């Protein structure tokens, strides 16, 4: 995903003036998403070129109304507010294989001047050896071994590496963190338009041009870490017995929908009586114990029967019936041994979550239901990086 910078100068009559440090003819997914949102808001805009550092200064001086793409920097907190994420960047440490064994202070660090990574280095008191103006220049420095390591969005590195003819096997890639990017709007702009930010945020999902999927290497790490654990959990006697008992007490569609509606209404009202009752069942308590043993890597566990009903849960779910959702439909009644969903950003907890779902199979081969693990992707990948040998290895012990 590109790290373009947009500046929004939105006026009542004239088109919004949006600056970028990328080519003005750029038409990637993020640009199309911005097009969509502003069209639905009936706000025309124009693109102009503007550097990163100048953008922040112009916002501080109230000469511009905001910028894109952005993270919420502490220095900018007094001047405005960040939108909900438009997309996620996937930051990786990238090093020469020859540099891996060097001590941290011996590694020459490079950064793009004014970038989010460069600002993060400042906050962490990391010494940057060399600063350049573009991502391509930075990757070129790494190729020429004028710097030993860089911190960059994985997709941006891969695109530049391909353009420059780098052999990516000569570099070690280690996951660092996900970074949600949005549009930073100035206080002055938002005060004049009290409903604008909520309307803007509401349109983000509908205007999204692409989902955020794990890279093949990240999928490998997640599956290596959790698929055997999920399968072992699904074979436990208490899990199998609970689903077997549920299969003997099937409900009508009307009963399921009534229970689902009551569950949803209670959760929305903050009562959650039905959910709390299930949360206290012996099997749910066992799932909570299993979840807690993974030290934050598992965010929730849901056990569903052949009808998609919740049978046991480790956390309160938003609804009772899961039969209309991908985590159930992609594995129950199919030949799929697992389904790993896309990454979602949970704004309430600032966590990046994905769901791993597997069929629960009885000893005689019958499908009894579905087991879903909700995973904190960042925490899980960081665990794998600390306990594995490489990007393709994760010690599960």
Coordinates of C-alpha atoms in Angstrom, one line a residue:
X1 CA 0.0 0.0 0.0
X2 CA 1.4 3.4 -0.9
X3 CA 2.2 6.0 1.6
X4 CA 1.0 9.0 -0.3
X5 CA 0.2 12.2 1.5
X6 CA -2.9 14.1 0.7
X7 CA -3.9 17.5 1.9
X8 CA -7.5 18.5 2.0
X9 CA -8.5 22.1 1.7
X10 CA -12.3 21.9 1.6
X11 CA -14.2 25.0 0.9
X12 CA -17.9 25.7 0.6
X13 CA -17.9 26.4 -3.1
X14 CA -14.5 25.7 -4.6
X15 CA -13.2 22.1 -5.0
X16 CA -11.1 20.6 -2.2
X17 CA -7.4 21.0 -2.8
X18 CA -5.7 17.6 -2.1
X19 CA -2.0 17.3 -2.2
X20 CA 0.1 14.2 -2.7
X21 CA 3.8 13.2 -2.9
X22 CA 2.8 10.5 -5.4
X23 CA 2.3 11.0 -9.2
X24 CA -0.9 12.9 -9.8
X25 CA -2.1 10.3 -12.3
X26 CA -1.9 7.6 -9.6
X27 CA -5.1 5.5 -9.6
X28 CA -4.5 2.8 -7.0
X29 CA -7.2 1.4 -4.6
X30 CA -6.7 4.2 -2.0
X31 CA -7.2 6.9 -4.6
X32 CA -10.4 5.2 -5.8
X33 CA -11.6 4.9 -2.3
X34 CA -11.1 8.6 -1.7
X35 CA -12.9 9.4 -5.0
X36 CA -15.8 7.3 -3.8
X37 CA -16.1 8.9 -0.4
X38 CA -16.0 12.5 -1.6
X39 CA -18.4 11.8 -4.5
X40 CA -20.9 10.4 -2.0
X41 CA -20.3 13.5 0.2
X42 CA -20.9 15.6 -2.9
X43 CA -17.6 17.3 -2.4
X44 CA -15.4 17.9 -5.5
X45 CA -11.6 18.0 -5.1
X46 CA -8.4 18.6 -7.0
X47 CA -4.9 17.2 -6.5
X48 CA -1.7 19.3 -6.0
X49 CA 1.8 18.3 -5.0
X50 CA 3.0 18.9 -1.4
X51 CA 5.8 17.4 0.7
X52 CA 5.1 15.6 4.0
X53 CA 6.6 18.1 6.4
X54 CA 5.0 21.1 4.7
X55 CA 1.6 19.5 5.0
X56 CA 1.8 19.2 8.8
X57 CA 3.0 22.8 9.1
X58 CA 0.2 24.1 6.8
X59 CA -2.4 22.3 9.0
X60 CA -0.9 23.8 12.2
X61 CA -1.2 27.2 10.6
X62 CA -4.8 26.5 9.6
X63 CA -4.0 27.0 5.9
X64 CA -5.0 23.5 5.1
X65 CA -7.8 21.3 6.5
X66 CA -6.1 18.0 6.8
X67 CA -3.8 15.4 5.2
X68 CA -3.8 11.8 3.9
X69 CA -2.5 9.2 4.6
X70 CA -1.9 9.6 8.2
X71 CA -1.3 8.1 11.6
X72 CA -2.1 10.2 14.7
X73 CA 1.2 11.7 15.7
X74 CA 1.4 13.1 19.2
X75 CA 2.7 16.4 17.9
X76 CA -0.5 16.8 15.8
X77 CA -3.0 15.8 18.5
X78 CA -3.8 19.4 19.5
X79 CA -4.6 20.4 15.9
X80 CA -7.2 17.9 14.7
X81 CA -8.6 14.4 14.6
X82 CA -7.9 11.2 12.6
X83 CA -10.6 9.4 10.6
X84 CA -11.3 5.7 11.0
X85 CA -8.7 3.6 9.1
X86 CA -8.9 3.6 5.3
X87 CA -6.5 0.8 5.1
X88 CA -3.6 -0.8 7.0
X89 CA 0.1 -0.7 6.4
X90 CA 2.1 -3.8 7.3
X91 CA 5.5 -2.6 8.7
X92 CA 8.5 -5.0 8.4
X93 CA 12.1 -4.7 9.4
X94 CA 14.2 -5.5 6.4
X95 CA 17.9 -6.2 6.7
X96 CA 20.8 -7.7 4.7
X97 CA 21.4 -11.3 5.7
X98 CA 25.0 -10.2 6.3
X99 CA 23.8 -7.6 8.8
X100 CA 21.5 -9.8 10.9
X101 CA 24.2 -10.8 13.3
X102 CA 25.4 -7.3 13.9
X103 CA 24.5 -5.6 17.2
X104 CA 21.7 -3.1 16.9
X105 CA 23.8 -0.1 17.4
X106 CA 26.2 -1.2 14.6
X107 CA 23.4 -1.3 12.0
X108 CA 23.1 1.7 9.8
X109 CA 19.4 2.7 9.7
X110 CA 17.8 4.5 6.7
X111 CA 14.4 6.3 6.5
X112 CA 12.3 8.4 4.2
X113 CA 12.5 12.0 5.3
X114 CA 9.2 13.1 7.0
X115 CA 7.7 9.6 6.8
X116 CA 5.7 7.9 9.5
X117 CA 8.6 5.5 10.1
X118 CA 11.0 8.5 10.5
X119 CA 8.7 10.1 13.0
X120 CA 8.4 6.8 14.9
X121 CA 12.2 6.6 15.0
X122 CA 12.3 10.0 16.6
X123 CA 9.8 9.0 19.3
X124 CA 11.8 5.8 20.0
X125 CA 15.2 7.7 20.1
X126 CA 16.4 5.5 17.2
X127 CA 19.3 7.1 15.3
X128 CA 18.8 7.4 11.6
X129 CA 22.0 7.2 9.6
X130 CA 20.7 8.3 6.3
X131 CA 17.5 10.1 5.1
X132 CA 16.2 10.2 1.6
X133 CA 13.1 11.6 -0.2
X134 CA 11.4 8.5 -1.6
X135 CA 10.8 4.8 -0.8
X136 CA 12.6 3.8 -4.0
X137 CA 15.7 5.7 -3.0
X138 CA 15.7 4.0 0.4
X139 CA 15.4 0.5 -1.1
X140 CA 18.2 1.4 -3.5
X141 CA 20.4 2.4 -0.5
X142 CA 19.7 -1.0 1.0
X143 CA 20.6 -2.7 -2.3
X144 CA 23.9 -0.8 -2.4
X145 CA 24.6 -1.7 1.3
X146 CA 24.8 1.9 2.3
X147 CA 22.3 1.1 5.0
X148 CA 21.9 -2.2 6.9
X149 CA 18.2 -2.0 7.8
X150 CA 15.0 -0.2 7.0
X151 CA 11.4 -0.2 8.3
X152 CA 8.9 -0.2 5.5
X153 CA 5.4 -1.4 4.5
X154 CA 5.8 -4.9 3.1
X155 CA 4.0 -4.3 -0.2
X156 CA 5.9 -1.0 -0.8
X157 CA 9.2 -2.9 -0.3
X158 CA 8.2 -5.7 -2.6
X159 CA 7.1 -3.4 -5.4
X160 CA 10.3 -1.4 -5.2
X161 CA 12.4 -4.5 -4.9
X162 CA 10.9 -5.9 -8.1
X163 CA 11.4 -2.5 -9.9
X164 CA 15.0 -2.5 -8.9
X165 CA 15.7 -6.1 -9.5
X166 CA 16.5 -7.1 -6.0
X167 CA 16.8 -10.8 -5.0
X168 CA 14.5 -10.8 -2.0
X169 CA 16.1 -14.0 -0.7
X170 CA 19.2 -11.9 0.2
X171 CA 17.2 -10.0 2.8
X172 CA 15.6 -11.0 6.1
X173 CA 12.0 -9.7 6.6
X174 CA 10.6 -9.6 10.1
X175 CA 7.1 -8.4 11.0
X176 CA 7.0 -5.4 13.3
X177 CA 3.4 -4.0 13.4
X178 CA 0.3 -3.0 11.5
X179 CA -0.4 0.7 11.2
X180 CA -3.9 2.0 10.4
X181 CA -3.9 4.9 8.0
X182 CA -6.6 7.5 7.7
X183 CA -7.3 11.1 6.9
X184 CA -6.3 13.7 9.5
X185 CA -8.8 16.6 9.6
X186 CA -8.0 19.9 11.4
X187 CA -10.1 21.1 14.4
X188 CA -11.0 24.2 12.5
X189 CA -12.4 22.2 9.6
X190 CA -14.4 19.8 11.9
X191 CA -15.8 22.6 14.0
X192 CA -17.3 24.2 10.9
X193 CA -18.8 20.8 9.8
X194 CA -19.8 18.9 13.0
X195 CA -21.3 15.9 11.1
X196 CA -18.5 15.6 8.5
X197 CA -16.2 13.1 10.2
X198 CA -18.9 10.7 11.3
X199 CA -20.3 10.7 7.7
X200 CA -16.8 10.3 6.3
X201 CA -16.2 7.3 8.6
X202 CA -19.5 5.7 7.7
X203 CA -18.7 5.7 4.0
X204 CA -15.2 4.1 4.4
X205 CA -16.3 0.4 4.4
X206 CA -18.8 0.9 1.5
X207 CA -16.1 2.6 -0.6
X208 CA -13.3 0.2 0.2
X209 CA -11.6 -1.0 -3.0
X210 CA -9.8 -3.9 -1.5
X211 CA -9.7 -6.1 1.7
X212 CA -6.7 -6.4 3.9
X213 CA -5.5 -10.0 3.6
X214 CA -2.6 -11.7 5.3
X215 CA 0.5 -12.2 3.1
X216 CA 1.2 -15.9 2.2
X217 CA 4.1 -15.8 4.7
X218 CA 1.9 -14.4 7.4
X219 CA -0.8 -17.0 6.7
X220 CA 1.8 -19.7 7.0
X221 CA 2.9 -18.4 10.4
X222 CA -0.7 -18.1 11.7
X223 CA -1.6 -21.6 10.5
X224 CA 1.6 -23.1 11.9
X225 CA 0.9 -21.5 15.3
X226 CA -2.9 -22.1 15.6
X227 CA -4.2 -24.7 13.3
X228 CA -2.9 -27.7 15.3
X229 CA -4.1 -26.0 18.5
X230 CA -7.6 -25.5 17.1
X231 CA -7.7 -29.1 15.8
X232 CA -6.6 -30.5 19.2
X233 CA -9.3 -28.3 20.9
X234 CA -12.0 -29.6 18.5
X235 CA -11.2 -33.2 19.5
X236 CA -11.6 -32.7 23.2
X237 CA -14.3 -34.8 24.8
X238 CA -16.2 -31.9 26.3
X239 CA -16.4 -30.1 23.0
X240 CA -17.6 -33.2 21.1
X241 CA -20.2 -34.0 23.8
X242 CA -21.6 -30.5 23.8
X243 CA -22.0 -30.5 20.0
X244 CA -23.5 -34.0 20.0
X245 CA -26.1 -33.0 22.6
X246 CA -26.9 -29.9 20.6
X247 CA -27.5 -32.0 17.5
X248 CA -30.2 -33.9 19.4
X249 CA -32.1 -30.7 20.1
X250 CA -32.5 -28.9 16.8
X251 CA -34.6 -25.8 16.6
X252 CA -36.9 -24.4 14.0
X253 CA -35.8 -21.4 12.0
X254 CA -38.2 -19.2 13.9
X255 CA -36.8 -20.3 17.2
X256 CA -33.3 -19.5 16.1
X257 CA -34.2 -16.1 14.8
X258 CA -36.1 -15.2 17.9
X259 CA -33.2 -16.2 20.1
X260 CA -30.8 -14.3 17.8
X261 CA -32.9 -11.1 17.9
X262 CA -33.2 -11.2 21.7
X263 CA -29.4 -11.8 22.1
X264 CA -28.6 -8.9 19.8
X265 CA -31.0 -6.5 21.5
X266 CA -29.6 -7.4 24.9
X267 CA -26.0 -6.9 23.8
X268 CA -26.9 -3.5 22.3
X269 CA -28.6 -2.4 25.5
X270 CA -25.6 -3.5 27.6
X271 CA -27.6 -6.2 29.4
X272 CA -26.5 -9.4 27.5
X273 CA -28.4 -11.8 29.8
X274 CA -28.4 -14.7 27.3
X275 CA -24.7 -14.2 26.4
X276 CA -23.6 -13.9 30.1
X277 CA -25.5 -17.1 30.9
X278 CA -23.7 -19.0 28.1
X279 CA -20.4 -17.4 29.2
X280 CA -20.7 -19.0 32.6
X281 CA -21.4 -22.5 31.3
X282 CA -18.7 -25.1 32.2
X283 CA -17.5 -25.5 28.6
X284 CA -17.4 -21.7 28.0
X285 CA -15.2 -21.4 31.2
X286 CA -12.9 -24.1 29.7
X287 CA -12.6 -22.1 26.5
X288 CA -11.8 -19.0 28.5
X289 CA -9.0 -20.9 30.2
X290 CA -7.7 -22.1 26.8
X291 CA -7.8 -18.5 25.5
X292 CA -5.9 -17.0 28.4
X293 CA -3.1 -19.5 28.1
X294 CA -2.1 -17.8 24.8
X295 CA -1.4 -14.5 26.5
X296 CA -3.5 -12.2 24.3
X297 CA -2.9 -14.0 21.0
X298 CA -6.4 -15.4 21.0
X299 CA -9.1 -12.7 21.3
X300 CA -12.2 -15.0 21.4
X301 CA -13.4 -18.6 20.8
X302 CA -16.8 -19.5 19.4
X303 CA -18.2 -23.0 19.2
X304 CA -21.1 -23.5 16.8
X305 CA -23.3 -26.5 16.2
X306 CA -24.7 -27.9 12.9
X307 CA -27.3 -25.1 12.8
X308 CA -24.8 -22.3 13.4
X309 CA -26.0 -21.7 16.9
X310 CA -23.6 -20.6 19.7
X311 CA -22.9 -23.6 22.0
X312 CA -20.0 -22.1 24.0
X313 CA -18.1 -18.8 23.9
X314 CA -15.1 -17.3 25.6
X315 CA -16.2 -13.7 25.1
X316 CA -19.6 -12.1 24.5
X317 CA -20.5 -12.2 20.8
X318 CA -22.6 -9.6 19.0
X319 CA -25.1 -12.2 17.9
X320 CA -26.3 -15.8 18.7
X321 CA -26.6 -17.3 15.2
X322 CA -23.5 -17.5 13.1
X323 CA -25.1 -19.5 10.3
X324 CA -25.1 -16.6 7.8
X325 CA -21.4 -15.7 8.3
X326 CA -18.3 -16.7 6.4
X327 CA -16.7 -18.4 9.4
X328 CA -19.5 -20.9 9.5
X329 CA -20.4 -21.2 5.8
X330 CA -16.9 -21.6 4.5
X331 CA -16.2 -24.8 6.5
X332 CA -19.5 -26.5 7.5
X333 CA -20.8 -28.9 4.9
X334 CA -17.7 -28.3 2.7
X335 CA -14.5 -30.1 2.2
X336 CA -12.4 -27.2 3.6
X337 CA -10.2 -28.2 6.5
X338 CA -9.9 -24.5 7.6
X339 CA -10.9 -20.9 6.7
X340 CA -8.7 -18.0 7.5
X341 CA -10.6 -14.7 7.1
X342 CA -9.4 -11.2 6.2
X343 CA -7.9 -8.9 8.8
X344 CA -10.3 -6.4 10.5
X345 CA -9.4 -3.4 12.6
X346 CA -11.4 -3.3 15.8
X347 CA -11.5 0.5 16.6
X348 CA -12.8 -0.1 20.1
X349 CA -9.7 -2.1 21.2
X350 CA -7.3 -0.8 18.5
X351 CA -6.6 -4.5 17.6
X352 CA -6.1 -6.2 14.3
X353 CA -8.2 -9.4 14.3
X354 CA -8.7 -12.4 12.0
X355 CA -10.7 -15.5 12.4
X356 CA -9.5 -19.1 11.9
X357 CA -12.4 -21.5 11.6
X358 CA -12.3 -25.3 11.4
X359 CA -15.0 -28.1 11.2
X360 CA -15.5 -30.1 14.3
X361 CA -15.4 -33.8 13.2
X362 CA -16.7 -36.7 15.2
X363 CA -14.8 -40.0 15.4
X364 CA -17.1 -41.5 12.8
X365 CA -16.4 -38.7 10.3
X366 CA -19.6 -36.7 10.9
X367 CA -19.4 -32.9 11.1
X368 CA -20.7 -31.8 14.5
X369 CA -20.2 -28.0 14.0
X370 CA -17.6 -25.3 13.6
X371 CA -14.9 -24.0 16.0
X372 CA -13.6 -20.4 15.4
X373 CA -10.6 -18.8 17.0
X374 CA -10.5 -15.0 16.8
X375 CA -6.8 -14.1 16.6
X376 CA -4.9 -10.9 17.4
X377 CA -2.8 -10.9 14.3
X378 CA -0.2 -8.4 15.6
X379 CA 0.4 -10.2 18.9
X380 CA 0.5 -13.6 17.2
X381 CA 3.0 -12.6 14.5
X382 CA 5.2 -10.9 17.0
X383 CA 5.2 -14.1 19.0
X384 CA 6.2 -16.0 15.9
X385 CA 9.0 -13.6 15.1
X386 CA 10.4 -14.0 18.6
X387 CA 10.1 -17.8 18.8
X388 CA 10.7 -18.8 15.2
X389 CA 13.8 -19.0 13.0
X390 CA 12.5 -16.8 10.1
X391 CA 9.4 -15.3 8.5
X392 CA 8.3 -18.9 7.6
X393 CA 8.8 -20.4 11.0
X394 CA 6.8 -20.3 14.3
X395 CA 7.7 -22.4 17.3
X396 CA 4.4 -23.6 18.8
X397 CA 5.9 -25.0 22.0

